[in-house]
Short mmCIF file of C-alpha atoms in Angstrom, two decimals:
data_model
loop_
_atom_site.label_atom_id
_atom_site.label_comp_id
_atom_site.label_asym_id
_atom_site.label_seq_id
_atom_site.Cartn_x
_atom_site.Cartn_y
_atom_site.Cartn_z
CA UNK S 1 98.18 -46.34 0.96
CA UNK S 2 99.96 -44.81 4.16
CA UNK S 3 96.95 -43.32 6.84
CA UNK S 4 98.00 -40.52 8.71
CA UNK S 5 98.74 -41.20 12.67
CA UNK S 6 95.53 -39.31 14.70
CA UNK S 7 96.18 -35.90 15.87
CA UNK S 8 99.56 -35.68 13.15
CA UNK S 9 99.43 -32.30 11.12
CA UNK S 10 102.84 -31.40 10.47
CA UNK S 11 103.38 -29.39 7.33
CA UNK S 12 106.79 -29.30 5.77
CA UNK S 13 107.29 -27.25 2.47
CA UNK S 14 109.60 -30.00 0.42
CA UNK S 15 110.91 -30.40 -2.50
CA UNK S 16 109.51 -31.54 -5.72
CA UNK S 17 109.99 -34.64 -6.88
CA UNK S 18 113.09 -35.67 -8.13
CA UNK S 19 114.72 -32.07 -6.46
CA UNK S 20 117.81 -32.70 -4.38
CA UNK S 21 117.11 -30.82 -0.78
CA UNK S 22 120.31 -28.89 -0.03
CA UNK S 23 121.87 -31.12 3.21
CA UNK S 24 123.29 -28.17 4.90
CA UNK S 25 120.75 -25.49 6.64
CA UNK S 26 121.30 -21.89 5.05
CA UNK S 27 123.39 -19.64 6.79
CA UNK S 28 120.44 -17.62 8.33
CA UNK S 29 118.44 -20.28 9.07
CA UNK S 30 114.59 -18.77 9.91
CA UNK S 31 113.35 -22.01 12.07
CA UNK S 32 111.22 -24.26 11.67
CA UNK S 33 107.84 -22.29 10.98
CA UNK S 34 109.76 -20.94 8.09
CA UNK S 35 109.21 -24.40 6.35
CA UNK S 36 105.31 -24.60 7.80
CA UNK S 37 102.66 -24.40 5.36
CA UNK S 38 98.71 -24.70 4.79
CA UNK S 39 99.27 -27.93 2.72
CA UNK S 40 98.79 -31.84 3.23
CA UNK S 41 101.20 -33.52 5.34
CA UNK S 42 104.70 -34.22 3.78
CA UNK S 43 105.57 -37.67 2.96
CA UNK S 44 109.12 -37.21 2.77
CA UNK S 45 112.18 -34.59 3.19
CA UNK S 46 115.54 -34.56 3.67
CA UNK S 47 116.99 -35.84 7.18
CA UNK S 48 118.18 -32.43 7.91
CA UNK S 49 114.92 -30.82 7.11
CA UNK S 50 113.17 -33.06 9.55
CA UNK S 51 115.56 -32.68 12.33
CA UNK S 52 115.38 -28.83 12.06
CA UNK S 53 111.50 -29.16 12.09
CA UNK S 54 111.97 -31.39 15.61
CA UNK S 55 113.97 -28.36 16.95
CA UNK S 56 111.33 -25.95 19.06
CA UNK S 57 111.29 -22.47 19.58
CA UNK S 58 110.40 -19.29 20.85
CA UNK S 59 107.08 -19.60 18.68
CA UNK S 60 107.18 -23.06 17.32
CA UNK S 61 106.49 -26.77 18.90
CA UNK S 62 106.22 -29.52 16.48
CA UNK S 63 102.88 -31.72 16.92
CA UNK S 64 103.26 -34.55 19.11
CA UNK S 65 102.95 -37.47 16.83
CA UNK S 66 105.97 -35.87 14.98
CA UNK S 67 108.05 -36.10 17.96
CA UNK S 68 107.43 -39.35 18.06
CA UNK S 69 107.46 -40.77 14.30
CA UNK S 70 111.08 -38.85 14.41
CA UNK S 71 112.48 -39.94 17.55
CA UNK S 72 111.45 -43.71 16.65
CA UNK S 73 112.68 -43.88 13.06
CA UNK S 74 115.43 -41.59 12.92
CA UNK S 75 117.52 -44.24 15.23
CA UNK S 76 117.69 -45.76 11.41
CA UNK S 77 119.62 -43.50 9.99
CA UNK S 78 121.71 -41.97 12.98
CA UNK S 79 122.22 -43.32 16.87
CA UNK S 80 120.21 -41.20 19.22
CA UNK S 81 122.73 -39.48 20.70
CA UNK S 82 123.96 -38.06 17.70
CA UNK S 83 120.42 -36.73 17.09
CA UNK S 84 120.31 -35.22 20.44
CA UNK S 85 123.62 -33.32 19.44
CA UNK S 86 122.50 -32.27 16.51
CA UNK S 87 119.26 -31.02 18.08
CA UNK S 88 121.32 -29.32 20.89
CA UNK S 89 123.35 -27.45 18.04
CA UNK S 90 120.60 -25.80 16.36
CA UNK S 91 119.19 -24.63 19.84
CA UNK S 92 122.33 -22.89 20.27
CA UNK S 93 122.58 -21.56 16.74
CA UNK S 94 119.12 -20.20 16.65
CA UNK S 95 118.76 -18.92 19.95
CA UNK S 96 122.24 -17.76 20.13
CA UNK S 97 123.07 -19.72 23.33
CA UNK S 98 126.81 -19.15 22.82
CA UNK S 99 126.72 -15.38 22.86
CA UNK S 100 126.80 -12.87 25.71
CA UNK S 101 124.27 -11.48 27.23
CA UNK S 102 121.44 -13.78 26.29
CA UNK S 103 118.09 -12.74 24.75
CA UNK S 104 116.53 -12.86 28.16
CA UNK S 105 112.92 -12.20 27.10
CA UNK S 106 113.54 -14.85 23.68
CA UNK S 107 115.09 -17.33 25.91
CA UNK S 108 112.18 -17.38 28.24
CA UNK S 109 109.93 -18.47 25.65
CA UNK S 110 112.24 -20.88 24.48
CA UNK S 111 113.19 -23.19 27.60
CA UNK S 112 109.80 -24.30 28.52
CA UNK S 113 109.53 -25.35 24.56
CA UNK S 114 113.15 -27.43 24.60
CA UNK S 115 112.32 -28.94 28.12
CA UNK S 116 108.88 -30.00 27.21
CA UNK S 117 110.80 -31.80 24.01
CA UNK S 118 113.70 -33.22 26.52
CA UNK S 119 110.64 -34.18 28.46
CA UNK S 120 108.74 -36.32 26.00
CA UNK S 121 111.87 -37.64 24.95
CA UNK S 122 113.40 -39.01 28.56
CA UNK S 123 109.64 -40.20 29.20
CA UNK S 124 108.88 -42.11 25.84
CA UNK S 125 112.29 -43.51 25.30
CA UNK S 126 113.85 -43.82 28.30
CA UNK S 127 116.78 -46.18 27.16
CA UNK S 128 118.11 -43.71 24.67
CA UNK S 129 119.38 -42.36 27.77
CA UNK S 130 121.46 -45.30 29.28
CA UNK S 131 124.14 -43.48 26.86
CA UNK S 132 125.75 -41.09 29.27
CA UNK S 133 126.54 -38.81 26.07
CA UNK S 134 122.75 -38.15 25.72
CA UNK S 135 122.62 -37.22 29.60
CA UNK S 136 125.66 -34.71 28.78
CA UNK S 137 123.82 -33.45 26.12
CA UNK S 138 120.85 -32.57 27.58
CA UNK S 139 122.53 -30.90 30.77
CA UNK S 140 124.53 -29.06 28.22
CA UNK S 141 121.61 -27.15 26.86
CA UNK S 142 120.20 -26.47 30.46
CA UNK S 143 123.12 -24.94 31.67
CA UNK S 144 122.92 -22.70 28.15
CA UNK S 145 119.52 -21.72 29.60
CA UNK S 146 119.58 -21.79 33.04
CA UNK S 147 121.17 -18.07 33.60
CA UNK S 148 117.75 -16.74 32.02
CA UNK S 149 115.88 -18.99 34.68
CA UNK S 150 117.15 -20.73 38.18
CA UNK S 151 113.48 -22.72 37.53
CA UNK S 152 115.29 -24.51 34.46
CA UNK S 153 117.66 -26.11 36.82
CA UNK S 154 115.36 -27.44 39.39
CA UNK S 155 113.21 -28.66 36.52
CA UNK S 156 116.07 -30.68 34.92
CA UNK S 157 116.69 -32.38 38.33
CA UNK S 158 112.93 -33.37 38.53
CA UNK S 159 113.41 -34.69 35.22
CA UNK S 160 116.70 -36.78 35.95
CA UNK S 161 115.40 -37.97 38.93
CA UNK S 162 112.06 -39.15 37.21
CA UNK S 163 114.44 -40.54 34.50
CA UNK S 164 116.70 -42.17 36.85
CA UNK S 165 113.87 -43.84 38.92
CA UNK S 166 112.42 -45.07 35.92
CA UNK S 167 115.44 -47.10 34.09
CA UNK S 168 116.43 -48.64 38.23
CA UNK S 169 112.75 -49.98 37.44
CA UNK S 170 113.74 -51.31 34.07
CA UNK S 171 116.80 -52.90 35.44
CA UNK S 172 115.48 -54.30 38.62
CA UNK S 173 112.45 -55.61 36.07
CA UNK S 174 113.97 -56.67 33.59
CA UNK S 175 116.76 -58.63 35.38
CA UNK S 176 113.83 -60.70 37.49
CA UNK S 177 111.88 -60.52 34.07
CA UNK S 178 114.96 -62.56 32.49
CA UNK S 179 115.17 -65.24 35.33
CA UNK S 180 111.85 -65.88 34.79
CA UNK S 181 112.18 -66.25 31.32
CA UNK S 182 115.39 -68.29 31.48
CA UNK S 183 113.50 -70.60 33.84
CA UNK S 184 110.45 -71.06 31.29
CA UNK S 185 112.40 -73.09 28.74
CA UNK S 186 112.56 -76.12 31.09
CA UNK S 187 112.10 -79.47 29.10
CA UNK S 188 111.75 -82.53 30.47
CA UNK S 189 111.24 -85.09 28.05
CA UNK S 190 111.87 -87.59 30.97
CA UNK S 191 108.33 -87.18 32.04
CA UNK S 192 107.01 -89.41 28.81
CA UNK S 193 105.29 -92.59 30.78
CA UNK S 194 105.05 -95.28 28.98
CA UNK S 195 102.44 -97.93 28.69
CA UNK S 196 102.31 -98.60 32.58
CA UNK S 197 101.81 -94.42 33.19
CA UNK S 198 102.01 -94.37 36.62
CA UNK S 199 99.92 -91.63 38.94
CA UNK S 200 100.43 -88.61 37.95
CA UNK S 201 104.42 -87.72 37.84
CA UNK S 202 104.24 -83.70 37.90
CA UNK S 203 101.59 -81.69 38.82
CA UNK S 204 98.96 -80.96 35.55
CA UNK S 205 97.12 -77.50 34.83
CA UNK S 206 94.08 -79.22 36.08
CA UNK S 207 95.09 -79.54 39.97
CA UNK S 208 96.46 -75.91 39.87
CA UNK S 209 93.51 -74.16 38.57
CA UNK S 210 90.35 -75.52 36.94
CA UNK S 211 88.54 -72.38 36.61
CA UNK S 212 89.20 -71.27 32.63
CA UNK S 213 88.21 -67.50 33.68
CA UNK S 214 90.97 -67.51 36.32
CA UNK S 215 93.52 -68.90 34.26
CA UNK S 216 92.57 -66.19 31.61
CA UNK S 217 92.88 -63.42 33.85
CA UNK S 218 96.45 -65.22 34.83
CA UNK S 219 97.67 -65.57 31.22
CA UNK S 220 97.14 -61.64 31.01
CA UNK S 221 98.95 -61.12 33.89
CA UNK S 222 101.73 -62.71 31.95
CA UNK S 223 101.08 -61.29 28.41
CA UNK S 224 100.83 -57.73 30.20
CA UNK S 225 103.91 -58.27 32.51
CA UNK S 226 105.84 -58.76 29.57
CA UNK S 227 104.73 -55.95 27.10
CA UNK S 228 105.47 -53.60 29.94
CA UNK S 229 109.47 -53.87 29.24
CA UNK S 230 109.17 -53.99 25.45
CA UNK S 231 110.41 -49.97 24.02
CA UNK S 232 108.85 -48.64 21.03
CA UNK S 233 112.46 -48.46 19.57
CA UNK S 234 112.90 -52.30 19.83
CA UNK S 235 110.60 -52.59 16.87
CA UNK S 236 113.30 -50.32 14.93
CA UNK S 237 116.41 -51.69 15.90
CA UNK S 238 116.04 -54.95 14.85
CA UNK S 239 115.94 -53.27 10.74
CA UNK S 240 119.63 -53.60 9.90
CA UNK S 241 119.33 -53.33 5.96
CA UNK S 242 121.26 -51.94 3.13
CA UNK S 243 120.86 -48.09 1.87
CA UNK S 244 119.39 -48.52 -1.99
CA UNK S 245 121.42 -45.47 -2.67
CA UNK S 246 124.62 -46.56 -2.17
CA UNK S 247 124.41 -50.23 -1.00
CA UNK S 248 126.06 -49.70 2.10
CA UNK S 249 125.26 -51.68 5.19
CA UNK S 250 123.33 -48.98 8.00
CA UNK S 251 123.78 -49.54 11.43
CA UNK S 252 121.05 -50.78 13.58
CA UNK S 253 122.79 -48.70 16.32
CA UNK S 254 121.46 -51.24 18.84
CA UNK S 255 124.49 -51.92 20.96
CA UNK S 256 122.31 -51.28 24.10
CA UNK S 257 119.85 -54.44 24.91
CA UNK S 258 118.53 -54.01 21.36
CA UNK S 259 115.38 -56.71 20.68
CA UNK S 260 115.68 -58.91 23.94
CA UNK S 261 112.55 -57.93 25.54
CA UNK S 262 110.81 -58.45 22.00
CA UNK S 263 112.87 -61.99 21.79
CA UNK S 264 111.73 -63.10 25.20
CA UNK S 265 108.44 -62.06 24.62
CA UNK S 266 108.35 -64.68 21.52
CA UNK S 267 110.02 -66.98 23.62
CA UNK S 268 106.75 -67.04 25.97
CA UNK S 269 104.12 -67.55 22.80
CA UNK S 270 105.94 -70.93 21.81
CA UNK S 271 106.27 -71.94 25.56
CA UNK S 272 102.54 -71.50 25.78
CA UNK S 273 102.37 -73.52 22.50
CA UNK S 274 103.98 -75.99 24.10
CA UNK S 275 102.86 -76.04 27.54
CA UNK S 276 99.19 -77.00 26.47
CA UNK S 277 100.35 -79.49 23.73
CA UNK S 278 101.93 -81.03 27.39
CA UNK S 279 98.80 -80.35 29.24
CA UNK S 280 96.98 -82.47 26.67
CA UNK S 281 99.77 -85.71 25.81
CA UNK S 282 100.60 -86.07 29.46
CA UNK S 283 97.76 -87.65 30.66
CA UNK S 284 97.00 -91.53 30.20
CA UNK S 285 93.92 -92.17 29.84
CA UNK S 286 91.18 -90.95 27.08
CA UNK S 287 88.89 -89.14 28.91
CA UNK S 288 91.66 -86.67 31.35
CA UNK S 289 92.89 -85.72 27.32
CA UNK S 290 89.15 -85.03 26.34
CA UNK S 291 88.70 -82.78 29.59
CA UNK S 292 92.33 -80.93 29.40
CA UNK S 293 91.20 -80.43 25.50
CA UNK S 294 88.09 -78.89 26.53
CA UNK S 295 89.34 -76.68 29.73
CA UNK S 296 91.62 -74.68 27.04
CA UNK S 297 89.00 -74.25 24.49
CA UNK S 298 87.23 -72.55 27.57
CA UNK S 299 90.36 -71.03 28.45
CA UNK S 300 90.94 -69.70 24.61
CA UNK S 301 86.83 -68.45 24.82
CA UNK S 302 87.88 -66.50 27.90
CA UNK S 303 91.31 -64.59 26.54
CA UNK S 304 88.86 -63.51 23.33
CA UNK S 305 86.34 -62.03 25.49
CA UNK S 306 88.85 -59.91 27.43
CA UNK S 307 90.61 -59.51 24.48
CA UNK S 308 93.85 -61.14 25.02
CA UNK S 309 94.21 -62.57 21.45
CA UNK S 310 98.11 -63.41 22.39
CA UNK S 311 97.30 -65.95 24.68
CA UNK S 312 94.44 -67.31 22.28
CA UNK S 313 96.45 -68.01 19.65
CA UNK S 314 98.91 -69.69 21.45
CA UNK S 315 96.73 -72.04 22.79
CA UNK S 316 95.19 -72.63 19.62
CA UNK S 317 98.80 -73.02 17.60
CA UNK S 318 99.20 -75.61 20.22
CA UNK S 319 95.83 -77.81 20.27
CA UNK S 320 96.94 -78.02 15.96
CA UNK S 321 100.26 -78.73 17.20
CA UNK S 322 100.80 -82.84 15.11
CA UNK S 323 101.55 -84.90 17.82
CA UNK S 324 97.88 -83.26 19.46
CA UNK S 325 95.68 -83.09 16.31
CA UNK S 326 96.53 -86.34 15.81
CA UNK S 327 94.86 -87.59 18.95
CA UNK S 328 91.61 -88.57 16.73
CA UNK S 329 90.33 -90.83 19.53
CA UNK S 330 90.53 -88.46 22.41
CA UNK S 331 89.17 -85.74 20.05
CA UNK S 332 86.08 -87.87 19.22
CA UNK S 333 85.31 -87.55 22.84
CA UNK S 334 85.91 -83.75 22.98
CA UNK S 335 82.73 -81.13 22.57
CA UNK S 336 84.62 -79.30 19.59
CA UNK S 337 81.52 -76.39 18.74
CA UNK S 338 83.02 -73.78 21.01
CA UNK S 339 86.72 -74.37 19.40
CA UNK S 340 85.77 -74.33 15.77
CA UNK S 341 84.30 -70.95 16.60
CA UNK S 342 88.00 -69.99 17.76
CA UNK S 343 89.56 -71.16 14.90
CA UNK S 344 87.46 -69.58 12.37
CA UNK S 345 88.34 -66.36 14.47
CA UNK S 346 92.02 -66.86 14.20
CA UNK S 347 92.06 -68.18 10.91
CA UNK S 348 94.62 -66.85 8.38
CA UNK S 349 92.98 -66.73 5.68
CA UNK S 350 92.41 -63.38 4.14
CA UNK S 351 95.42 -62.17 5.82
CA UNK S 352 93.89 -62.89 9.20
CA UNK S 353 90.56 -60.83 8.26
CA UNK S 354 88.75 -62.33 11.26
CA UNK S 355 91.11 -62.03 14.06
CA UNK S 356 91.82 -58.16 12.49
CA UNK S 357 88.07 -57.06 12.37
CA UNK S 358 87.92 -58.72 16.12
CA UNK S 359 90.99 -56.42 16.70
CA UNK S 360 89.62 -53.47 15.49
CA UNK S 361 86.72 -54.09 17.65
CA UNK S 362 89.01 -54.46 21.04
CA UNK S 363 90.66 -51.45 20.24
CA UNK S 364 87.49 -49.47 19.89
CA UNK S 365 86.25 -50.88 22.69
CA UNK S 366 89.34 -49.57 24.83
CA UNK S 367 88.77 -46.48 23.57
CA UNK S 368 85.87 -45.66 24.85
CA UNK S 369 86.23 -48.39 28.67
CA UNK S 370 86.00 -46.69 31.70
CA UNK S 371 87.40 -49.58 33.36
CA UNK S 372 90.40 -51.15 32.97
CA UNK S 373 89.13 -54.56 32.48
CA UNK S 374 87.71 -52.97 29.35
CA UNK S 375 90.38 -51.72 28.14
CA UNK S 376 92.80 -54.17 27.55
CA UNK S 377 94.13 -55.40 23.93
CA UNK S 378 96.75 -57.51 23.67
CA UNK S 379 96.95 -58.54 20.16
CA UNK S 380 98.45 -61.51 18.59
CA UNK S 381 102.02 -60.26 18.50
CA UNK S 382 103.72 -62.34 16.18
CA UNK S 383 101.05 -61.10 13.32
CA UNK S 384 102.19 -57.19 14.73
CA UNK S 385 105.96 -58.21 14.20
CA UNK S 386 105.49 -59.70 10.75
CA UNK S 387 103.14 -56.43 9.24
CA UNK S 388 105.74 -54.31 11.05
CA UNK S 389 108.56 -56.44 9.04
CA UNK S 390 106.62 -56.26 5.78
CA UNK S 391 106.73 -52.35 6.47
CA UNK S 392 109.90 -52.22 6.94
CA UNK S 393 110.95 -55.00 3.66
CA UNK S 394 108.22 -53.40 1.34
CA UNK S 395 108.96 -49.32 1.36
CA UNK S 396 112.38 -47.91 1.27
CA UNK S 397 113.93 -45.84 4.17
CA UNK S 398 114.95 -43.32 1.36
CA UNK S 399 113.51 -42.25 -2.09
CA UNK S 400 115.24 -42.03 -5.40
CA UNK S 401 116.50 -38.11 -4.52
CA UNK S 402 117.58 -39.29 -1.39
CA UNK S 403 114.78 -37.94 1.31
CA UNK S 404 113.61 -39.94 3.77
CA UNK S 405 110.49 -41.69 2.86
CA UNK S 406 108.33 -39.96 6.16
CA UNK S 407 105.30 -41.58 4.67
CA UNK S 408 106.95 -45.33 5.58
CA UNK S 409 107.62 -44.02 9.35
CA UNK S 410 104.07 -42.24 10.01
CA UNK S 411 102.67 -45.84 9.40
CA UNK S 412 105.69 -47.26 11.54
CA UNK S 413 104.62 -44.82 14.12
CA UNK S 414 100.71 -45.20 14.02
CA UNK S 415 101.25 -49.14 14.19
CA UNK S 416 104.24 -49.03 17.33
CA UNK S 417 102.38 -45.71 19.05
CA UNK S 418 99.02 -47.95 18.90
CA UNK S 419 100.82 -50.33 20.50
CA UNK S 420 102.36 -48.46 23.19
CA UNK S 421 98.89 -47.28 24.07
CA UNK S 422 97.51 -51.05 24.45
CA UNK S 423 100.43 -51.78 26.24
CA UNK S 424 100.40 -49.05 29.30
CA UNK S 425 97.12 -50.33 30.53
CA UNK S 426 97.41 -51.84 34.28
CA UNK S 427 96.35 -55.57 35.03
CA UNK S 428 92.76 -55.26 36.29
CA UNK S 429 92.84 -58.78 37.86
CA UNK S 430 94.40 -60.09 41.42
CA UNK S 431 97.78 -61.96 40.86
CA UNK S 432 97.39 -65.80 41.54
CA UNK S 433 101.24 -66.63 42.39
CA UNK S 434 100.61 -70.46 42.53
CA UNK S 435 99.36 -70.04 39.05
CA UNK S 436 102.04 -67.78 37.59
CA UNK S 437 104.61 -69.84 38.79
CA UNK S 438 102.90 -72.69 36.89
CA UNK S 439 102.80 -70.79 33.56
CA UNK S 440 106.48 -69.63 34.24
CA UNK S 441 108.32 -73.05 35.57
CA UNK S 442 106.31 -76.62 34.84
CA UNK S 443 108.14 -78.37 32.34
CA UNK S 444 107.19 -79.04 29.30
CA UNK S 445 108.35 -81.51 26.50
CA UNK S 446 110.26 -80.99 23.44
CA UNK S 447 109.11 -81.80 19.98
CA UNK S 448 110.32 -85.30 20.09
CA UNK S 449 108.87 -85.57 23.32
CA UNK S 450 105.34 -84.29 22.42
CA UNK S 451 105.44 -86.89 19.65
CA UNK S 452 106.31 -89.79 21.94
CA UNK S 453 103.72 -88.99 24.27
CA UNK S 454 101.11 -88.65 21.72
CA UNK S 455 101.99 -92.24 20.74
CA UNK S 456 102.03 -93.35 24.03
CA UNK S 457 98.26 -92.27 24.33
CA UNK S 458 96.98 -93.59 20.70
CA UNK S 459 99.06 -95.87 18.77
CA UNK S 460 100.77 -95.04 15.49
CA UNK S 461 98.64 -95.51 12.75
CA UNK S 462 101.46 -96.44 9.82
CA UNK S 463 104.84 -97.56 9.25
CA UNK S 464 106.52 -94.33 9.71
CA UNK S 465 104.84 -93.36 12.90
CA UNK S 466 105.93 -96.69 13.87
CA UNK S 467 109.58 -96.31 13.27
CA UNK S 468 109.55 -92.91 14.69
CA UNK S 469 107.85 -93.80 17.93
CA UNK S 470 110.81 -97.29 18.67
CA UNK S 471 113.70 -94.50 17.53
CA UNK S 472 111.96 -91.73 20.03
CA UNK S 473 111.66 -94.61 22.88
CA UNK S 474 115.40 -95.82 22.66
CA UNK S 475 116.55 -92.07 23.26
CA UNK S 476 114.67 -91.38 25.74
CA UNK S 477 115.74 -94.06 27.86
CA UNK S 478 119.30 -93.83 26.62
CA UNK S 479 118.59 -89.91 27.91
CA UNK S 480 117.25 -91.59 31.34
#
């Protein structure tokens, strides 16, 4: 069963079941508050009926939350700028923008409605707009308005400039973001010592911070730095699947940057992964393992309490990591209390019923912060993807008559929208840049190197480890 987003009360008057919705609007169409009733909330309608019902006017404004469960999902079914149009046409048809004189007094109720709409949309979605057809269309229906009210025009200049401002800031951030990013996947599988490890050959967590707070507070720099350039629509574009109705293939209409913040942001969980399985097989002797083992399970302890569960499960997924969990004699010298607790937290078992009731109590915990440190949830995004995908794989985009199943993208909504809200919160801690650059550049080894340095440390306990471990060595210093 569906929930309904907070604060959603839309009421659409639709159909019966198994009752085709005409497609077309009738001639004289009434608005909007024509199709309003007292009832529950609608769970589906026809794509025309809930476009009309985004359309504001002199007397209507549809509720926030169904502004943005339509201007999320309906990218599924047709590309935002074609929505925008379509928008912009019933304006003009119901508010006869293309006659002359205009409905001076009837205008004047209806601009501030269609900018405030223009308004949430530039400010929630702010790539739709990197289509210069959706900047057309929305000076189009200005300049429709504007002879009722100079005001309009100065008010669509505020909100280009805003607009403007805002994707430079994208850009500039997510080009930097990207270098960054490209940078992280460094692997250097020439670092494996072998049995005469020298000193240390790179630098190790340890010498660059040894405080598992600070590092805590530095990992949600990171995890925060890069949920700031992921768009609610990237969860939506991604969903390129076939219409049951006539097996057609829909378009994702993603040929902007589509998932890449999303990807990268993936891309940063396994380097984590990765990065402490290195931490922990890099060092030679037993006792620098034990104490890099322990330093994350403090580290881990620290990104639950300020409820960066990203960052906790990566550093979990890579302490199990094989060539790690393996390590039986360096983990008999390890304090392992504190990291069971972890685990049992993170465990997926009951469809991660731990780590979601910890969740729950995060987000209710930024609800009512009056700091920011409070207020920050950062939850274990891979988990988010995968319901998100099960959403999307396990409810059709249409029912059998041919509506659109509204009930599938009010969950959609509730689950990216709770999101977005977790996401806009501002980094309560001071940047550490030695440390950042750490996280972002050290290298880190590959599969096959994680193995051969975990071999290195303890020595293969069968025939198989064996053979791996001599094949591993000979390419590596074939590689060298």
């Amino acid at each position: 069963m569906f929930t309904t987003p907070s604060g959603f009360s839309p009421h659409l008057a639709c159909a019966e079941p198994g009752e085709q919705e005409e497609e077309e609007a009738p001639q004289e169409s009434p608005g909007p508050a024509a199709c309003l009733t007292d009832g529950p909330p609608f769970t589906s309608a026809s794509l025309e009926t809930l476009i009309q019902n985004l359309v504001p006017t002199a007397d209507y404004y549809p509720e926030k939350a169904y502004v943005f469960t339509l201007l999320l999902s309906a990218r599924l079914f047709i590309p935002p700028s074609e929505l925008l149009s379509r928008v912009c046409e019933l304006c003009i048809k119901q508010q006869q923008l293309d006659q002359s004189p205009l409905d001076t007094v009837k205008v004047r109720k209806f601009g501030p409605k269609i900018l405030q709409l223009l308004r949430e949309w530039t400010e929630t979605f702010p790539s739709d707009f990197r289509d210069e057809k959706m900047v057309g269309h929305l000076k189009d229906i200005i300049r429709r308005i504007a002879p009722c009210d100079e005001a309009y025009w100065k008010t669509l200049n505020q909100m280009l400039q805003k607009l403007n401002q805002r994707l430079a800031l994208m850009s500039q951030g997510e080009e930097s973001f990207f270098k960054v990013s490209l940078n992280a996947s460094s692997i250097s599988d020439k670092l494996v010592a072998f049995k005469t490890k020298p000193p240390p050959i790179q630098k190790d967590i340890l010498s660059i911070c040894n405080d598992p707070y600070t590092l805590a507070q530095q990992l949600t720099h990171v995890e925060l730095e890069h949920l700031s350039h992921i768009g609610p629509e990237e969860f939506v574009q991604a969903f390129v699947q076939k219409d049951p109705l006539d097996g057609t293939q829909q378009p994702s209409f993603s040929e902007q940057k589509k998932t890449s913040n999303l990807e990268a942001y993936v891309r940063w969980f396994n380097r984590l992964c990765y990065l402490v399985a290195t931490e922990i097989c890099m060092p030679a002797k037993k006792k620098q393992r034990a104490t890099v083992i322990e330093f994350f399970i403090d580290v881990a302890r620290e990104c639950f309490n300020i409820g960066n569960f990203n960052s906790l499960m990566a550093i979990i997924s890579g302490m199990n990591m094989t060539p790690v969990s393996r390590l039986k004699k360096t983990w008999s010298k390890t304090k392992t209390a504190k990291y069971f607790i972890l685990e049992h937290q993170m465990d997926p078992t009951g469809n991660f019923y731990n780590y979601r009731t910890a969740l729950r109590g995060a987000a209710h915990r930024s609800q009512t912060a009056n700091s920011n440190r409070e207020k920050i949830v950062i939850p274990f995004f891979s988990l988010l993807i995968k319901d998100i995908y099960f959403l999307n794989e396990g409810c059709a985009n249409r029912l059998p008559n041919g509506h659109v199943n509204f009930e599938k993208f009010m969950e959609l909504a509730r689950q990216v929208g709770e999101f977005m809200t977790w996401k806009q919160v501002e980094c309560p801690f001071e940047e550490d840049r030695a440390i950042l650059l750490y996280l972002h550049t050290a290298p880190i080894f590959s599969e096959d190197g994680l193995y051969l340095a975990s071999y290195e440390s303890e020595s293969p306990e069968n025939q198989v480890e064996k053979d791996r471990w001599k094949a591993l060595r000979s390419n590596v210093l074939a590689k060298t």
